[in-house]
PDB file of C-alpha atoms and ligand atoms in Angstrom:
ATOM      1  CA  UNK C   1      72.471 102.658  75.539  1.00 55.00           C
ATOM      2  CA  UNK C   2      75.777 102.037  76.332  1.00 79.00           C
ATOM      3  CA  UNK C   3      77.766 100.435  73.889  1.00 90.00           C
ATOM      4  CA  UNK C   4      81.008  98.282  74.068  1.00 97.00           C
ATOM      5  CA  UNK C   5      83.021  96.800  71.452  1.00 98.00           C
ATOM      6  CA  UNK C   6      85.029  93.817  72.298  1.00 98.00           C
ATOM      7  CA  UNK C   7      87.580  91.664  70.543  1.00 99.00           C
ATOM      8  CA  UNK C   8      89.621  88.361  70.939  1.00 99.00           C
ATOM      9  CA  UNK C   9      92.210  86.296  69.616  1.00 98.00           C
ATOM     10  CA  UNK C  10      92.074  82.522  69.687  1.00 98.00           C
ATOM     11  CA  UNK C  11      93.488  82.475  72.905  1.00 98.00           C
ATOM     12  CA  UNK C  12      90.395  84.457  74.184  1.00 98.00           C
ATOM     13  CA  UNK C  13      87.901  83.508  71.850  1.00 98.00           C
ATOM     14  CA  UNK C  14      86.191  81.337  74.254  1.00 98.00           C
ATOM     15  CA  UNK C  15      85.858  83.829  77.460  1.00 98.00           C
ATOM     16  CA  UNK C  16      84.702  86.656  75.103  1.00 98.00           C
ATOM     17  CA  UNK C  17      81.902  84.810  73.677  1.00 98.00           C
ATOM     18  CA  UNK C  18      80.958  84.254  77.590  1.00 98.00           C
ATOM     19  CA  UNK C  19      81.465  87.843  78.036  1.00 98.00           C
ATOM     20  CA  UNK C  20      79.305  88.794  74.996  1.00 98.00           C
ATOM     21  CA  UNK C  21      76.484  86.731  76.607  1.00 98.00           C
ATOM     22  CA  UNK C  22      77.163  88.032  79.874  1.00 97.00           C
ATOM     23  CA  UNK C  23      76.869  91.707  78.964  1.00 96.00           C
ATOM     24  CA  UNK C  24      73.973  91.336  76.664  1.00 95.00           C
ATOM     25  CA  UNK C  25      72.235  89.837  79.526  1.00 95.00           C
ATOM     26  CA  UNK C  26      72.725  93.080  81.576  1.00 93.00           C
ATOM     27  CA  UNK C  27      71.076  95.235  78.534  1.00 92.00           C
ATOM     28  CA  UNK C  28      74.276  96.693  76.977  1.00 94.00           C
ATOM     29  CA  UNK C  29      75.046  96.688  73.373  1.00 93.00           C
ATOM     30  CA  UNK C  30      78.014  95.029  72.798  1.00 97.00           C
ATOM     31  CA  UNK C  31      79.678  94.852  69.024  1.00 98.00           C
ATOM     32  CA  UNK C  32      82.203  91.772  68.324  1.00 98.00           C
ATOM     33  CA  UNK C  33      85.265  93.126  66.309  1.00 98.00           C
ATOM     34  CA  UNK C  34      86.332  89.346  65.984  1.00 97.00           C
ATOM     35  CA  UNK C  35      88.078  86.906  65.703  1.00 98.00           C
ATOM     36  CA  UNK C  36      85.241  84.476  64.831  1.00 98.00           C
ATOM     37  CA  UNK C  37      86.801  81.069  65.635  1.00 97.00           C
ATOM     38  CA  UNK C  38      89.367  79.295  67.641  1.00 97.00           C
ATOM     39  CA  UNK C  39      91.636  79.193  64.608  1.00 98.00           C
ATOM     40  CA  UNK C  40      95.164  80.655  65.319  1.00 98.00           C
ATOM     41  CA  UNK C  41      95.336  84.542  64.323  1.00 98.00           C
ATOM     42  CA  UNK C  42      97.228  87.431  65.489  1.00 98.00           C
ATOM     43  CA  UNK C  43      96.141  89.557  68.372  1.00 98.00           C
ATOM     44  CA  UNK C  44      97.619  92.944  67.152  1.00 98.00           C
ATOM     45  CA  UNK C  45      95.074  93.277  64.440  1.00 98.00           C
ATOM     46  CA  UNK C  46      92.015  92.690  66.883  1.00 98.00           C
ATOM     47  CA  UNK C  47      93.781  94.882  69.445  1.00 99.00           C
ATOM     48  CA  UNK C  48      94.243  97.881  66.772  1.00 98.00           C
ATOM     49  CA  UNK C  49      90.453  97.381  65.705  1.00 98.00           C
ATOM     50  CA  UNK C  50      89.157  97.825  68.570  1.00 98.00           C
ATOM     51  CA  UNK C  51      91.856 100.620  69.946  1.00 98.00           C
ATOM     52  CA  UNK C  52      91.132 102.692  66.826  1.00 98.00           C
ATOM     53  CA  UNK C  53      87.639 102.945  67.682  1.00 98.00           C
ATOM     54  CA  UNK C  54      87.910 103.562  71.453  1.00 98.00           C
ATOM     55  CA  UNK C  55      90.732 106.158  70.770  1.00 98.00           C
ATOM     56  CA  UNK C  56      87.677 108.321  68.916  1.00 97.00           C
ATOM     57  CA  UNK C  57      86.289 108.620  72.256  1.00 96.00           C
ATOM     58  CA  UNK C  58      82.643 107.310  71.802  1.00 96.00           C
ATOM     59  CA  UNK C  59      82.967 103.822  73.360  1.00 97.00           C
ATOM     60  CA  UNK C  60      84.971 101.493  75.633  1.00 98.00           C
ATOM     61  CA  UNK C  61      86.327  98.295  74.794  1.00 98.00           C
ATOM     62  CA  UNK C  62      87.248  94.806  75.863  1.00 98.00           C
ATOM     63  CA  UNK C  63      90.268  92.747  74.802  1.00 99.00           C
ATOM     64  CA  UNK C  64      90.731  89.360  75.713  1.00 99.00           C
ATOM     65  CA  UNK C  65      94.019  86.892  74.743  1.00 98.00           C
ATOM     66  CA  UNK C  66      95.535  84.013  76.272  1.00 98.00           C
ATOM     67  CA  UNK C  67      97.018  86.195  79.020  1.00 98.00           C
ATOM     68  CA  UNK C  68      95.309  89.758  78.215  1.00 98.00           C
ATOM     69  CA  UNK C  69      98.865  91.103  78.081  1.00 98.00           C
ATOM     70  CA  UNK C  70      99.735  90.885  74.058  1.00 98.00           C
ATOM     71  CA  UNK C  71      96.374  92.558  73.840  1.00 98.00           C
ATOM     72  CA  UNK C  72      97.142  95.460  76.185  1.00 98.00           C
ATOM     73  CA  UNK C  73     100.812  96.202  74.886  1.00 98.00           C
ATOM     74  CA  UNK C  74      99.326  96.314  71.299  1.00 98.00           C
ATOM     75  CA  UNK C  75      96.211  98.506  72.451  1.00 99.00           C
ATOM     76  CA  UNK C  76      98.373 101.122  74.190  1.00 98.00           C
ATOM     77  CA  UNK C  77     100.406 101.845  71.112  1.00 98.00           C
ATOM     78  CA  UNK C  78      97.326 103.857  70.270  1.00 98.00           C
ATOM     79  CA  UNK C  79      97.089 107.272  71.099  1.00 98.00           C
ATOM     80  CA  UNK C  80      94.135 108.212  73.229  1.00 97.00           C
ATOM     81  CA  UNK C  81      93.968 104.672  74.542  1.00 98.00           C
ATOM     82  CA  UNK C  82      94.438 103.681  78.095  1.00 98.00           C
ATOM     83  CA  UNK C  83      94.269  99.883  77.975  1.00 99.00           C
ATOM     84  CA  UNK C  84      94.477  97.954  81.699  1.00 98.00           C
ATOM     85  CA  UNK C  85      95.461  94.287  81.942  1.00 98.00           C
ATOM     86  CA  UNK C  86      93.499  93.315  85.312  1.00 98.00           C
ATOM     87  CA  UNK C  87      93.065  89.911  87.188  1.00 98.00           C
ATOM     88  CA  UNK C  88      91.423  91.181  89.862  1.00 98.00           C
ATOM     89  CA  UNK C  89      88.706  93.548  90.759  1.00 98.00           C
ATOM     90  CA  UNK C  90      90.529  95.987  93.243  1.00 98.00           C
ATOM     91  CA  UNK C  91      92.805  96.834  89.787  1.00 98.00           C
ATOM     92  CA  UNK C  92      89.519  97.196  87.641  1.00 98.00           C
ATOM     93  CA  UNK C  93      88.105  99.732  90.164  1.00 98.00           C
ATOM     94  CA  UNK C  94      91.317 101.734  90.339  1.00 98.00           C
ATOM     95  CA  UNK C  95      92.244 101.616  86.896  1.00 98.00           C
ATOM     96  CA  UNK C  96      88.614 103.463  86.063  1.00 98.00           C
ATOM     97  CA  UNK C  97      89.080 105.836  89.003  1.00 98.00           C
ATOM     98  CA  UNK C  98      92.401 107.150  88.513  1.00 98.00           C
ATOM     99  CA  UNK C  99      93.548 106.084  84.930  1.00 98.00           C
ATOM    100  CA  UNK C 100      90.027 106.759  83.106  1.00 98.00           C
ATOM    101  CA  UNK C 101      90.819 103.236  81.553  1.00 98.00           C
ATOM    102  CA  UNK C 102      89.102 102.786  78.157  1.00 98.00           C
ATOM    103  CA  UNK C 103      89.852  99.269  77.297  1.00 98.00           C
ATOM    104  CA  UNK C 104      89.950  96.278  79.508  1.00 98.00           C
ATOM    105  CA  UNK C 105      92.297  93.524  78.766  1.00 99.00           C
ATOM    106  CA  UNK C 106      91.606  90.059  80.135  1.00 99.00           C
ATOM    107  CA  UNK C 107      93.116  86.609  79.817  1.00 98.00           C
ATOM    108  CA  UNK C 108      91.594  83.434  79.288  1.00 98.00           C
ATOM    109  CA  UNK C 109      94.212  81.213  80.460  1.00 98.00           C
ATOM    110  CA  UNK C 110      94.718  83.269  83.420  1.00 98.00           C
ATOM    111  CA  UNK C 111      91.240  84.598  84.865  1.00 98.00           C
ATOM    112  CA  UNK C 112      88.170  82.240  85.192  1.00 98.00           C
ATOM    113  CA  UNK C 113      84.573  83.437  84.057  1.00 98.00           C
ATOM    114  CA  UNK C 114      83.539  84.005  87.394  1.00 98.00           C
ATOM    115  CA  UNK C 115      86.072  86.187  88.105  1.00 98.00           C
ATOM    116  CA  UNK C 116      86.116  87.786  84.525  1.00 98.00           C
ATOM    117  CA  UNK C 117      82.394  88.593  84.973  1.00 98.00           C
ATOM    118  CA  UNK C 118      83.296  90.234  88.121  1.00 98.00           C
ATOM    119  CA  UNK C 119      86.088  92.162  86.786  1.00 98.00           C
ATOM    120  CA  UNK C 120      83.783  93.606  83.934  1.00 98.00           C
ATOM    121  CA  UNK C 121      80.896  94.643  86.252  1.00 98.00           C
ATOM    122  CA  UNK C 122      83.363  96.797  88.366  1.00 98.00           C
ATOM    123  CA  UNK C 123      85.321  98.059  85.303  1.00 98.00           C
ATOM    124  CA  UNK C 124      81.806  98.870  83.542  1.00 97.00           C
ATOM    125  CA  UNK C 125      80.128 100.672  86.481  1.00 97.00           C
ATOM    126  CA  UNK C 126      83.234 102.636  88.301  1.00 98.00           C
ATOM    127  CA  UNK C 127      83.295 106.298  87.176  1.00 98.00           C
ATOM    128  CA  UNK C 128      86.641 108.398  86.497  1.00 98.00           C
ATOM    129  CA  UNK C 129      87.616 110.299  89.576  1.00 97.00           C
ATOM    130  CA  UNK C 130      88.925 113.199  87.409  1.00 96.00           C
ATOM    131  CA  UNK C 131      90.818 115.934  89.280  1.00 96.00           C
ATOM    132  CA  UNK C 132      94.309 115.303  90.196  1.00 97.00           C
ATOM    133  CA  UNK C 133      93.952 112.233  87.800  1.00 97.00           C
ATOM    134  CA  UNK C 134      93.059 114.082  84.654  1.00 98.00           C
ATOM    135  CA  UNK C 135      96.215 116.190  85.093  1.00 97.00           C
ATOM    136  CA  UNK C 136      98.271 113.068  84.909  1.00 97.00           C
ATOM    137  CA  UNK C 137      96.279 111.574  82.055  1.00 97.00           C
ATOM    138  CA  UNK C 138      97.003 114.823  80.222  1.00 96.00           C
ATOM    139  CA  UNK C 139     100.808 114.275  80.850  1.00 96.00           C
ATOM    140  CA  UNK C 140     101.127 110.639  79.143  1.00 94.00           C
TER     141      UNK C 140
HETATM  142  C1  RB5 J   1      98.490  82.885  71.887  1.00 72.81           C
HETATM  143  O1  RB5 J   1      98.837  81.573  71.854  1.00 72.81           O
HETATM  144  C2  RB5 J   1      98.876  83.814  72.761  1.00 72.81           C
HETATM  145  O2  RB5 J   1     100.081  84.395  72.667  1.00 72.81           O
HETATM  146  C3  RB5 J   1      98.059  85.303  72.963  1.00 72.81           C
HETATM  147  O3  RB5 J   1      96.698  85.044  73.056  1.00 72.81           O
HETATM  148  C4  RB5 J   1      98.348  86.230  74.176  1.00 72.81           C
HETATM  149  O4  RB5 J   1      98.575  85.410  75.202  1.00 72.81           O
HETATM  150  C5  RB5 J   1      99.605  87.220  74.019  1.00 72.81           C
HETATM  151  O5  RB5 J   1      99.994  88.049  74.830  1.00 72.81           O
END
């Protein structure tokens, strides 16, 4: 079974829980790395928890904060992580096809749940094209 790991800060907590339910209904295994309430907390802690695991190459991750931006900045500091902040499905598709994105970042204060679910679907179901794009990733 395909496994996804997910985390948020307080700003992304509600959207994260909705995404967990959504992905679970699709029969995928989702592991929640926190946070576990809307109490204020620090997004870099949760970005690093997920990014460290994703950098091992076995699972993909989803990170949610208020904007999705802080999570993407923090996650991209970890070697081997290609975290993509997406607010539309075109970007979600292209970042899988061309960047082999391994972490999707979403912003609860930006993207409504309907669009967020579509973005998650596209991102999860689009394959990396490889070829010339692998060469470019190797240059990062
Ligand atoms: C928290 O208020 C907010 O700063 C955080 O969720 C995120 O948007 C940071 O980029």
